[in-house]
Coordinates of C-alpha atoms and ligand atoms in Angstrom, one line a residue:
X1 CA -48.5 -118.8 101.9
X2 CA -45.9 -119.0 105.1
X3 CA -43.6 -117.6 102.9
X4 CA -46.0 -114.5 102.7
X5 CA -46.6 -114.2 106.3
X6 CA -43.2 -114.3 107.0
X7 CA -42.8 -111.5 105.0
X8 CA -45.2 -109.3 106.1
X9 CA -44.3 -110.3 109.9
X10 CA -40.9 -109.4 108.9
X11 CA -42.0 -106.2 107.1
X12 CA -43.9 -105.1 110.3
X13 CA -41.3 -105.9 112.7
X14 CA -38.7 -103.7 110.8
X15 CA -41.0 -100.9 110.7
X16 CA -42.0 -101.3 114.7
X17 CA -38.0 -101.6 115.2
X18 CA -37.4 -98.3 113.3
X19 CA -40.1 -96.0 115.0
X20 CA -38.5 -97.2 117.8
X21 CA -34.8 -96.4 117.0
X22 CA -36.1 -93.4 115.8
X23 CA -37.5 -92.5 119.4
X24 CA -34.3 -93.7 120.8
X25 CA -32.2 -91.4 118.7
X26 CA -34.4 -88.4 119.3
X27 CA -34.4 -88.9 122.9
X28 CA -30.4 -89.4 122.9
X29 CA -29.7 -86.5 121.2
X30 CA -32.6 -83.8 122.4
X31 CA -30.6 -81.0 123.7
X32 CA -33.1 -79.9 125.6
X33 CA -33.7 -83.5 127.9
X34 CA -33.2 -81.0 131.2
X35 CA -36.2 -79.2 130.8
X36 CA -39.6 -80.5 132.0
X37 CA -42.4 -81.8 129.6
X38 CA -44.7 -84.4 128.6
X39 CA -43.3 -88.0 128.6
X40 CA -43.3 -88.3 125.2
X41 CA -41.5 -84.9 124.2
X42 CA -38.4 -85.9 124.8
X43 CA -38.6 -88.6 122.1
X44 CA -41.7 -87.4 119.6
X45 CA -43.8 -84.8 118.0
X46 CA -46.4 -87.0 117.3
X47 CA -48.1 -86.7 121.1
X48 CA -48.5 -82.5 119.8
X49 CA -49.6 -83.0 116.4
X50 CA -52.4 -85.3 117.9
X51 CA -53.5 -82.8 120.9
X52 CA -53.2 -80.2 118.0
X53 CA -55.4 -82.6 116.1
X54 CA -58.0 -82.6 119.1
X55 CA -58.6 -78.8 118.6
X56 CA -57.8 -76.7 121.9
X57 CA -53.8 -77.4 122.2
X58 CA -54.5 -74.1 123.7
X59 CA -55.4 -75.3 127.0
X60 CA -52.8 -77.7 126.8
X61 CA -50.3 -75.6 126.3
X62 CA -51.9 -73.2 129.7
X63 CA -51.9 -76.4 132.0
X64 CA -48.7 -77.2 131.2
X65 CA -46.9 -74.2 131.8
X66 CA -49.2 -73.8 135.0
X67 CA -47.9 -77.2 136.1
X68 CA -44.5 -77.2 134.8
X69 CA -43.1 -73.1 135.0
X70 CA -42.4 -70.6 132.2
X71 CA -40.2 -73.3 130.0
X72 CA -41.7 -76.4 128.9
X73 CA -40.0 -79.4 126.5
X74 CA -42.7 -79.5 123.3
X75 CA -41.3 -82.0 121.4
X76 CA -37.2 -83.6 121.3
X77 CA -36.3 -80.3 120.2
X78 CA -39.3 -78.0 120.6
X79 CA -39.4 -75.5 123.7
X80 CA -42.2 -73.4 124.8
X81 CA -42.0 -70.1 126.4
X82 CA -44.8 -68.5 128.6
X83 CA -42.7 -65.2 129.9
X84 CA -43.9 -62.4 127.7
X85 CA -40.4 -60.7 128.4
X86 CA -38.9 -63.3 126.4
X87 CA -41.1 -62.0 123.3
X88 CA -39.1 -58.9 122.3
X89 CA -36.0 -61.8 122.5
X90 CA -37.1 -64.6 120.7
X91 CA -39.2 -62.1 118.1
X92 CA -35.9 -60.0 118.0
X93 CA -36.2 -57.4 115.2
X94 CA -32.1 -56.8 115.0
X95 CA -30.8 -59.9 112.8
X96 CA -34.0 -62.2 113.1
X97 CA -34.4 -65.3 114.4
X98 CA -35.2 -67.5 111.8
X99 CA -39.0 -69.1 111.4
X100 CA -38.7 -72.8 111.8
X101 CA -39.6 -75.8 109.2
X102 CA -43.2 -75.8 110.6
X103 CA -44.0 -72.4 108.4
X104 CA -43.1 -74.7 105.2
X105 CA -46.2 -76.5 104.8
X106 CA -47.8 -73.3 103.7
X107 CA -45.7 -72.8 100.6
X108 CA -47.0 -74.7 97.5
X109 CA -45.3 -76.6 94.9
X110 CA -45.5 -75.3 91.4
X111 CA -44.5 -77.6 88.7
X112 CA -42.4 -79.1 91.0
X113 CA -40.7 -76.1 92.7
X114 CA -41.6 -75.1 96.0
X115 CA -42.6 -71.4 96.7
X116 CA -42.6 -69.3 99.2
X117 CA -45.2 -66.4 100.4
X118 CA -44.7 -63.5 102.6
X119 CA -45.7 -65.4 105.6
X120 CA -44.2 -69.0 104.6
X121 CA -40.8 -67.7 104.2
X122 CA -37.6 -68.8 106.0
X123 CA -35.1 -66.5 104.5
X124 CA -35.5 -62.9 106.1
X125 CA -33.6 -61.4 103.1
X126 CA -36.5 -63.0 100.5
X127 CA -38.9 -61.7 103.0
X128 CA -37.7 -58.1 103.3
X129 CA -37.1 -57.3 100.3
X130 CA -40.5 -58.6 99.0
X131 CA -42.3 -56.7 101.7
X132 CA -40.5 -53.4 101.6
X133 CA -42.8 -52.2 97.9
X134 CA -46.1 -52.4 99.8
X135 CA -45.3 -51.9 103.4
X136 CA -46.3 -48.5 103.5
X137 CA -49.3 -49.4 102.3
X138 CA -50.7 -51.2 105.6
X139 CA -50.2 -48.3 107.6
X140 CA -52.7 -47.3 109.5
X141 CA -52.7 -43.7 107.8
X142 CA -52.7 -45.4 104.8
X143 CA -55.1 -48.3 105.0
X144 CA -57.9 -45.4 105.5
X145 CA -57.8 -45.3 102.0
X146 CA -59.7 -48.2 101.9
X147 CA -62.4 -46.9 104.5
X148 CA -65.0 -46.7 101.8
X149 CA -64.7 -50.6 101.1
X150 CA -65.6 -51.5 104.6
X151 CA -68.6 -49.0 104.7
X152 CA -70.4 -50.7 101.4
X153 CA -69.6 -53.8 102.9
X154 CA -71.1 -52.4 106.2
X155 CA -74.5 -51.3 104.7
X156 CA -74.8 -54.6 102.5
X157 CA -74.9 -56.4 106.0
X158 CA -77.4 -54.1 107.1
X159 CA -79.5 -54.4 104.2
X160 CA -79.1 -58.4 104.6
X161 CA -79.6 -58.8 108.1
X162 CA -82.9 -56.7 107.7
X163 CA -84.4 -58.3 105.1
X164 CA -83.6 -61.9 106.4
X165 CA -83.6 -61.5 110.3
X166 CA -84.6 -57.9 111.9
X167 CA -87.9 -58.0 109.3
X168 CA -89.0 -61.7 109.8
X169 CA -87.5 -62.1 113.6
X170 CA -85.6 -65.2 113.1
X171 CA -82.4 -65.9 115.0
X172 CA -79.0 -64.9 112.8
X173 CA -76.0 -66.9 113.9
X174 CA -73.6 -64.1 113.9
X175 CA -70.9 -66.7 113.9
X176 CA -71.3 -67.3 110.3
X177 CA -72.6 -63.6 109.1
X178 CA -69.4 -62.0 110.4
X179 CA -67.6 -64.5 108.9
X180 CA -69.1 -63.7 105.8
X181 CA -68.8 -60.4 106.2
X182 CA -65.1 -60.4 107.1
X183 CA -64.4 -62.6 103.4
X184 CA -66.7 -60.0 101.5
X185 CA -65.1 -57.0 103.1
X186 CA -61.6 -58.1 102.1
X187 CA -62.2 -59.0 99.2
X188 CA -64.0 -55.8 97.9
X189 CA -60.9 -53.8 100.0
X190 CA -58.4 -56.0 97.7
X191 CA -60.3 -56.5 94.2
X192 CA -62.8 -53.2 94.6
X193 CA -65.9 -56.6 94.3
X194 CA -66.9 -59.0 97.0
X195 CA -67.1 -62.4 96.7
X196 CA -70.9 -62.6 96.9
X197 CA -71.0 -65.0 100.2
X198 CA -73.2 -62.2 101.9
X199 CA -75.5 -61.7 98.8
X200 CA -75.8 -66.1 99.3
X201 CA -76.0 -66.1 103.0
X202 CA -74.2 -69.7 102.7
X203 CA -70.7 -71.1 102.2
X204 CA -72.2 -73.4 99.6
X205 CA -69.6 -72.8 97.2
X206 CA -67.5 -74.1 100.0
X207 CA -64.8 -71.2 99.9
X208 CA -65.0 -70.7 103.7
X209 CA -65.1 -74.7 104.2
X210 CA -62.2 -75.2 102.2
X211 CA -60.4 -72.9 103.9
X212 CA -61.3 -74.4 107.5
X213 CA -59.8 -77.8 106.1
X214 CA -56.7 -76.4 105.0
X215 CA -56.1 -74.4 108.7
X216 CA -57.2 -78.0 109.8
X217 CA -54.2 -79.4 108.1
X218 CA -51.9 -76.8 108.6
X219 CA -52.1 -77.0 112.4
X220 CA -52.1 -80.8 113.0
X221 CA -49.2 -81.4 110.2
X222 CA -46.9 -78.2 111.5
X223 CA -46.4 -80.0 114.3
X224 CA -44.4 -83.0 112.5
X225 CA -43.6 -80.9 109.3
X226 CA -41.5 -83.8 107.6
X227 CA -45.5 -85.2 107.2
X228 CA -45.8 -82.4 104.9
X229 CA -42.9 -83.4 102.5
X230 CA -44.5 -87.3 102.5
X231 CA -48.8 -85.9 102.0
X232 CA -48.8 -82.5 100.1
X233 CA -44.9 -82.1 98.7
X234 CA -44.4 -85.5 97.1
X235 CA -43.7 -85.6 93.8
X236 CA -45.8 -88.5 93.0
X237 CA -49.5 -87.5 94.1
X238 CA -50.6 -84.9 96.4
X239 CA -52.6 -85.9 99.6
X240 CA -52.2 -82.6 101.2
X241 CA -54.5 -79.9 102.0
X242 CA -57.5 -78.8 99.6
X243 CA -55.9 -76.1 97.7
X244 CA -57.1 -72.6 97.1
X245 CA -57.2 -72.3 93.8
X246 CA -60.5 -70.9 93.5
X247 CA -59.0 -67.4 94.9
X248 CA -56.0 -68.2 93.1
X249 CA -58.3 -67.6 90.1
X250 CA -60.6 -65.1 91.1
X251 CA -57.1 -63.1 91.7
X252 CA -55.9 -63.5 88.3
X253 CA -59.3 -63.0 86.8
X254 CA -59.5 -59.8 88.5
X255 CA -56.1 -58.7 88.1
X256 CA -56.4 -59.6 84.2
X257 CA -60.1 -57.9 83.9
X258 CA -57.9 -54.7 85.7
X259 CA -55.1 -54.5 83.2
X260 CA -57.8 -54.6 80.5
X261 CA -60.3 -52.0 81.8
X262 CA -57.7 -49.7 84.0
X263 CA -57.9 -48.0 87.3
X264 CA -61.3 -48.1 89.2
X265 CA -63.2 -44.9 90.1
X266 CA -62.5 -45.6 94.1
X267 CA -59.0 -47.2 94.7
X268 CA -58.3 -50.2 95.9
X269 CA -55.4 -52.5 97.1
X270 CA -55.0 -54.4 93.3
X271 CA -54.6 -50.9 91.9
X272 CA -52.3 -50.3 94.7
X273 CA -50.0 -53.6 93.6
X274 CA -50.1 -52.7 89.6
X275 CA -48.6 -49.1 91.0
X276 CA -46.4 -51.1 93.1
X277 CA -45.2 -53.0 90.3
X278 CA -44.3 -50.5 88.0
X279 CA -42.3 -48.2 90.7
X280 CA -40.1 -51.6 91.3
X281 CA -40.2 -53.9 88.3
X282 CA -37.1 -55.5 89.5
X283 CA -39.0 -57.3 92.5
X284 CA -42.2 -57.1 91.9
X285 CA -43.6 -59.2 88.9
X286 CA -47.3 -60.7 87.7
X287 CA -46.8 -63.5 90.1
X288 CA -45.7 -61.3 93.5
X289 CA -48.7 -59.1 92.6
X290 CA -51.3 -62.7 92.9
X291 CA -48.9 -63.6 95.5
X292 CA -50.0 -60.1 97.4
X293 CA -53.9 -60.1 96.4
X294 CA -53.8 -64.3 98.3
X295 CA -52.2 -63.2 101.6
X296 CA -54.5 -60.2 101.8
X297 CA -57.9 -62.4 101.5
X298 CA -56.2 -65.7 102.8
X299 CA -54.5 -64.2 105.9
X300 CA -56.9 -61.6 106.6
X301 CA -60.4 -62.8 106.4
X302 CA -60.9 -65.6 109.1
X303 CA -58.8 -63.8 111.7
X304 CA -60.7 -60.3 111.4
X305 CA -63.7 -62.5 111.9
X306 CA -62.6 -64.6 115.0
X307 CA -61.8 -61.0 116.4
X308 CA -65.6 -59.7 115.4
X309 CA -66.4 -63.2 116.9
X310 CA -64.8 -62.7 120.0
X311 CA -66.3 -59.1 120.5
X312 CA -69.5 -59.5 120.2
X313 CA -70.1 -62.8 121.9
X314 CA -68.3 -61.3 124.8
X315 CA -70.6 -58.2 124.8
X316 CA -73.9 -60.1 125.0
X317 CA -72.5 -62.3 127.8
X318 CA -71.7 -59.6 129.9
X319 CA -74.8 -57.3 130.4
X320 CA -72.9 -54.6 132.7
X321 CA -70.4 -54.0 129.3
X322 CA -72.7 -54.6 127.1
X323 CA -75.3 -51.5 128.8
X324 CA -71.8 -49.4 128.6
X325 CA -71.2 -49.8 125.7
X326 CA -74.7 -48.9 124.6
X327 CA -74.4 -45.6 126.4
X328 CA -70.7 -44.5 125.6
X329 CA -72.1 -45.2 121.6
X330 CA -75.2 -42.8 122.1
X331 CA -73.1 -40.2 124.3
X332 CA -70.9 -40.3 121.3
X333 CA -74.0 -39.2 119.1
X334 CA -72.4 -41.7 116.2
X335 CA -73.8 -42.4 112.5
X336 CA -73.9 -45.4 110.6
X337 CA -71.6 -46.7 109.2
X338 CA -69.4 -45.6 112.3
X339 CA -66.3 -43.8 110.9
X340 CA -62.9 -44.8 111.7
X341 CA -62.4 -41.7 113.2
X342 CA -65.3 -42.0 115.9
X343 CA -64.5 -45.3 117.0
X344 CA -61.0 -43.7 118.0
X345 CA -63.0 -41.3 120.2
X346 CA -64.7 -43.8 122.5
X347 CA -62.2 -45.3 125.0
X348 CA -64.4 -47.9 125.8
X349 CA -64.7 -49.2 122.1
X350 CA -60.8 -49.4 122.4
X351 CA -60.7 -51.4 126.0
X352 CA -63.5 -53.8 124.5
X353 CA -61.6 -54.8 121.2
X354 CA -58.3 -54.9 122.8
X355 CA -60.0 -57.5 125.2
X356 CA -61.6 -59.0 122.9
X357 CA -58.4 -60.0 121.2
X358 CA -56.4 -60.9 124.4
X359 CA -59.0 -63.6 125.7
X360 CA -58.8 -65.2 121.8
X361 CA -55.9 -64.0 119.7
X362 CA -57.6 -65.1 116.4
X363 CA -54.0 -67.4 115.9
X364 CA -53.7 -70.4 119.0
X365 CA -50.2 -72.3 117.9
X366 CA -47.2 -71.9 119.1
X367 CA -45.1 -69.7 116.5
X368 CA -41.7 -71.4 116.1
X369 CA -38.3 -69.8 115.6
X370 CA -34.7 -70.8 116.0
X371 CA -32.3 -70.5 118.8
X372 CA -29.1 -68.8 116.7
X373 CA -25.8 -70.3 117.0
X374 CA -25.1 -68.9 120.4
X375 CA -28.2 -70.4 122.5
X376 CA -30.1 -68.2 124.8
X377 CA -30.0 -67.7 128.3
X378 CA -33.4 -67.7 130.4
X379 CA -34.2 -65.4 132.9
X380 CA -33.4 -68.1 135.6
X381 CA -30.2 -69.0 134.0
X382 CA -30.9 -72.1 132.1
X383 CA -29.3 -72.6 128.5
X384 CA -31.1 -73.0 125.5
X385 CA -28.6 -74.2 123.3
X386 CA -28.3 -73.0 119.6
X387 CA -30.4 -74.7 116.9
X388 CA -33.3 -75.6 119.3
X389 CA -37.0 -74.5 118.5
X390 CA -38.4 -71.9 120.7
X391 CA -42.3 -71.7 120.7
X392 CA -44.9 -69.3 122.0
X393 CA -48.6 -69.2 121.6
X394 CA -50.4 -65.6 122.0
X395 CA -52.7 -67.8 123.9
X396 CA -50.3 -68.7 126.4
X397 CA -48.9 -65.0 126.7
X398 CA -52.1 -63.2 126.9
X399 CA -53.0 -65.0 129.8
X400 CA -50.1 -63.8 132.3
X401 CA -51.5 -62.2 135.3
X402 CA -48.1 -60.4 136.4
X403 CA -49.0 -58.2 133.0
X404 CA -52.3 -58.5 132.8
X405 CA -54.4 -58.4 136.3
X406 CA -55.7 -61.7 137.7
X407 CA -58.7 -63.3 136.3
X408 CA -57.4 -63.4 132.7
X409 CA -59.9 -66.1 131.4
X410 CA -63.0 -63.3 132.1
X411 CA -63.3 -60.7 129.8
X412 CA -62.9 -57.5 131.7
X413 CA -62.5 -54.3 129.4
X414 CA -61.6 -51.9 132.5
X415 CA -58.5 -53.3 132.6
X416 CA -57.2 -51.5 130.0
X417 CA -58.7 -47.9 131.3
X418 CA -57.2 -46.4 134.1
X419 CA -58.6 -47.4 137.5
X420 CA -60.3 -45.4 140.5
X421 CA -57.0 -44.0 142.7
X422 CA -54.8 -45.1 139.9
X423 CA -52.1 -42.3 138.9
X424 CA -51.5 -41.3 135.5
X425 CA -47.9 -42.5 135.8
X426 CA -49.0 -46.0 137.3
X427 CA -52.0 -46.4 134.4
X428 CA -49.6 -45.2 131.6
X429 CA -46.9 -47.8 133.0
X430 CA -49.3 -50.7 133.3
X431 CA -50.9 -50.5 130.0
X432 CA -47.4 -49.6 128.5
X433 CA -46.7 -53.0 130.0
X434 CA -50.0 -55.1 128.4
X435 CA -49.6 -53.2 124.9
X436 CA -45.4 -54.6 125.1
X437 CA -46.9 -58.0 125.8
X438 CA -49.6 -57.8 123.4
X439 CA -48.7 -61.1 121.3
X440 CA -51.8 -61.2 119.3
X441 CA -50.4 -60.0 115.9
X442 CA -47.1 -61.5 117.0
X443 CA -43.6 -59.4 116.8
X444 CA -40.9 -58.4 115.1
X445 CA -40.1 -58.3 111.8
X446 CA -42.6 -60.8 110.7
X447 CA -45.1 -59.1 113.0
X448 CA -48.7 -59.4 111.4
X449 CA -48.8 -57.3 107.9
X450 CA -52.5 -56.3 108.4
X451 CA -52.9 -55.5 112.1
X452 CA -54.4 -51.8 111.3
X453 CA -56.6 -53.2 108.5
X454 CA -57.9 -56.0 110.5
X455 CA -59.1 -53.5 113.3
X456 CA -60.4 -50.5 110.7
X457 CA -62.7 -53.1 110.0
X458 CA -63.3 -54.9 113.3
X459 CA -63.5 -51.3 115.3
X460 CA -65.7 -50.2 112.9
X461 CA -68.3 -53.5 112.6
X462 CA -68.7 -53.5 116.3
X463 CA -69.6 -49.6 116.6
X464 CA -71.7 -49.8 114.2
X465 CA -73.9 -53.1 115.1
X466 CA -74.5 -52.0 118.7
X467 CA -75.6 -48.4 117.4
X468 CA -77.8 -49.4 114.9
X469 CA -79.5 -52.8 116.5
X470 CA -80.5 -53.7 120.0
X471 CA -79.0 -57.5 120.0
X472 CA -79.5 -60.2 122.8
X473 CA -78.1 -64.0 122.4
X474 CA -81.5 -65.7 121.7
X475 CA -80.7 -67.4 125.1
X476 CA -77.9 -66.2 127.8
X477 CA -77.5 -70.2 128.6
X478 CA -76.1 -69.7 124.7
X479 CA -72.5 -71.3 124.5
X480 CA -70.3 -70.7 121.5
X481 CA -67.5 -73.7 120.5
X482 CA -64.1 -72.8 119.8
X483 CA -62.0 -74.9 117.5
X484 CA -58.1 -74.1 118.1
X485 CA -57.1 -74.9 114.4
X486 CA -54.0 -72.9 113.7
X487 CA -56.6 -69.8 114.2
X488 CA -59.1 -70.1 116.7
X489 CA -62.5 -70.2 114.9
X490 CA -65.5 -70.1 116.5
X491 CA -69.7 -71.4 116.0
X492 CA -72.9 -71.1 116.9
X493 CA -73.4 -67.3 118.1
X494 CA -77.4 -67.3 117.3
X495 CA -78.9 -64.1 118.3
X496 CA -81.9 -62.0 117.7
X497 CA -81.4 -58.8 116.3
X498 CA -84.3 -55.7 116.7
X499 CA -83.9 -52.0 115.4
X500 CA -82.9 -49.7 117.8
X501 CA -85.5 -48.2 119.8
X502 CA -85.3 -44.5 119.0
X503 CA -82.9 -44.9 116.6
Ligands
LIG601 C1 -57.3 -60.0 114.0 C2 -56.8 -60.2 112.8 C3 -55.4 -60.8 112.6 C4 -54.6 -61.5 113.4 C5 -54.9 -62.0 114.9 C6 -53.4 -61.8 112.7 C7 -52.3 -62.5 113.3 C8 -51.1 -62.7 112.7 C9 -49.9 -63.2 113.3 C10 -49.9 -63.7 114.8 C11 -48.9 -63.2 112.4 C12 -47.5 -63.6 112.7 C13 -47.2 -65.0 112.4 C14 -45.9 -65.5 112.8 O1 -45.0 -64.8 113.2 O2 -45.8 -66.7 112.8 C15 -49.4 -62.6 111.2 C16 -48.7 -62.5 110.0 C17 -49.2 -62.0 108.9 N1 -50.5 -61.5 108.7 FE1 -51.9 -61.3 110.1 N2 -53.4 -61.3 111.5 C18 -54.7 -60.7 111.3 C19 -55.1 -60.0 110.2 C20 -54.4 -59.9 109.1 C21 -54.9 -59.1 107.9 C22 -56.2 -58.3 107.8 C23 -53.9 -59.3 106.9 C24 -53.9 -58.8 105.5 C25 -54.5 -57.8 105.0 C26 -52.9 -60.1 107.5 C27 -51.7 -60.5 106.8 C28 -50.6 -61.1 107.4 C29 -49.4 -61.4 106.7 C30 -49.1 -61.1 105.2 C31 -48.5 -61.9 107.6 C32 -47.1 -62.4 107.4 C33 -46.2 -61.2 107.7 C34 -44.8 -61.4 107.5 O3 -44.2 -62.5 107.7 O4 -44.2 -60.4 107.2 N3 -53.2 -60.5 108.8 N4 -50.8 -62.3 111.4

């Protein structure tokens, strides 16, 4: 029996002795001990992945810089930057920084090799030569194509908030419909079908639930991404994330059910892929086309719906934008669904969703790249040496007041119109300045594949709800909660939703 003790007192005090020499040897050799931080940064990540954990590291990561200037240590070798004129540096397009281990956790293991997707990737050359086949596709020209996608979608979210809300006058939490929507519309944009989560009105095949716990993972365990290699990568037994292999099989069941039945009547982004794949058969094979269909509904679906989130909560709280926006919609004499094209002819549309997206970029982590070989000087002339992390969160950024005009927690469309007494030069210069700043899809060369999609589709949702329905919160006291989980979700936006009078 002592003997036992002994050894598990043993055990234990080996274990406390080597987190603790672990400490000690991140702290002595952290090249970045000169910069300010939380206490524990300079020897752990673990203090991050647990304010990660608590689900607003966003207001952290404010306080901090607030507190501390535009440089703050992260971690032992983890820096974060808060000067958006260090984001056209650090998210360099000419020979890119690299993306640092904290992107690995999204690549999955397959019979025990690990691979890679467009967004997980560390090598640049894997990245740009996979990307270059569909590129084209995302521009915003091109993803017009796919109009006709979002406007089904669009009137089967009519038809279903009639039926259940407008028709019986319950409240709608508009949290979880555009979520729905936003998962239907990519999918039928992708596969030419949605995935039937409007036509339910719940998640209770737990797609949207399962992806919540992976983002859940994926933020907390970036953080400290060796976790990753221990819970999800181990060859042994897999405590990682839920995976998605319910898309990964509705994307091979659709892309089979394609080959077998050819092209659709209306096109869609599959077809789009099997064209791709015979123009470059040398890059793009069966498993880059499943690999494209994922990051289309994996990547694009929650963070078009944080930004529909963020637009119309904003709206209802704010009566003054909310009565302009009525007005510039009617002035513009619009139909439902709103067209692409008419959205882009109401500047006040266009101040809204860029708002919208500045006060909550739908993705609230820092994202991490490395310093190259020859370090990088700050604008105050301190040293970031080479092979240090450099982090910045589009939260963080699109709060600046020397770009963005003070008050940058309210939501305040105007600033991106041109102001009473302001010149043309001065306006054109300011906004010039904002839109360079604009962190919200990121930058660079791994700059967000689906930026035009994402607002065709937000743009367009937002016209056409506030033409076609008079909505109110279903009480102004009505406050929505914000989980900061790698993207930014949000809950509980119940409103009440009427026809248009004189509509
Ligand atoms: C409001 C909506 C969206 C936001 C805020 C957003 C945000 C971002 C950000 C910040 C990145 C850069 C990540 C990094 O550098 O660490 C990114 C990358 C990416 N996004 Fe989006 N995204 C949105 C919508 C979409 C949509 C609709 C799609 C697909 C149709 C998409 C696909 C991708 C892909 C594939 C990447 C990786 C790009 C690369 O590394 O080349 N995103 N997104």
């Amino acid at each position: 029996m002592s003997y036992l003790v002994d050894t598990v007192l043993n055990l234990a005090l080996s274990a406390v002795v080597l987190v603790l020499s672990t400490f000690l040897w991140n702290y002595l050799r952290s090249p970045l001990k000169s910069f300010p931080g939380p206490a524990p940064a300079s020897f752990t990540n673990i203090w991050r992945l647990v304010d990660v954990f608590k689900g607003r590291c966003d207001i952290t990561q404010n306080d901090l810089h607030k507190k501390l200037g535009p440089a703050v240590r992260m971690g032992p070798n983890v820096l974060s930057l808060s000067d958006p004129s260090m984001v056209g540096k650090v998210f360099t397009t000419r020979n890119p920084w690299k993306k640092s281990n904290m992107y690995m956790i999204n690549d999955v293991m397959v019979n025990g090799v690990r691979v890679s997707n467009l967004f997980s990737t560390r090598s640049e050359e894997w990245h740009s030569t996979s990307i270059r086949p569909i590129k084209s596709l995302y521009s915003m020209t091109k993803v017009q194509d796919f109009e006709h996608h979002v406007d089904t979608t669009l009137n089967f979210l009519m038809q279903k908030l009639e039926e259940r809300f407008i028709n019986t006058g319950k409240p709608c939490d508009m949290a979880d419909y555009l979520l729905y929507f936003a998962w239907d519309a990519m999918s039928q944009i992708t596969f030419g079908k949605n995935l039937g989560i409007l036509e339910a009105g719940n998640d209770d095949r737990k797609f949207l639930h399962t992806s919540s716990r992976s983002l859940d993972y994926f933020a907390s365990v970036s953080q400290m991404p060796e976790l990753d290699r221990v819970l999800d990568k181990n060859p042994v037994k897999r405590l990682g994330p839920p995976t998605f292999g319910w898309a990964i099989g509705f994307s091979v069941d659709a892309y089979t059910k394609r080959m077998a039945e050819g092209p659709p009547a209306t096109t869609d982004f599959l077809e789009k892929f099997i064209e791709t794949k015979k123009k470059h058969p040398d890059i793009v094979d069966d498993n880059m086309v499943v690999t494209y269909l994922l990051s289309n509904v994996l990547a694009g679906s929650d963070t078009t719906a944080i930004t529909m989130c963020s637009a119309m909560y904003n709206i209802l709280k704010n009566p003054k934008v909310h009565q302009r926006l009525n007005e510039e919609l009617k002035k513009a004499n619009v139909t439902v669904p709103v067209s692409w094209k008419a959205t882009q002819e109401i500047p006040y549309l266009d101040a809204i969703m860029r708002e919208a997206m500045r006060i909550h970029p739908g993705v609230g982590v820092m994202m991490e790249r490395i310093v190259p070989e020859e370090g990088l000087q700050l604008p105050d002339g301190r040293f970031v040496p080479g092979g240090a992390a450099i982090g910045m969160n589009p939260w963080v950024i699109t709060r600046d007041e020397d770009v963005f005009g003070s008050d940058t927690d309210m939501f305040i469309p105007e600033r991106w119109l041109q102001q009473a007494g302001e010149t043309d030069e001065d306006f054109e210069a300011r906004r010039n300045k904002m839109k360079v700043a604009d962190f919200v899809f990121g930058a660079g060369p791994r700059m967000c594949l689906g930026r035009y999609l994402s607002q065709l589709e937000s743009y367009k949702l937002i016209a056409t709800m506030f033409a076609q329905y008079d909505i109110e919160l279903e009480s102004p006291d009505t406050e929505w909660k914000i989980i900061n989980s790698w993207f930014v979700r949000q809950e509980n936006i119940p409103v009440i939703i009427k026809e248009k009078v004189g509509a």
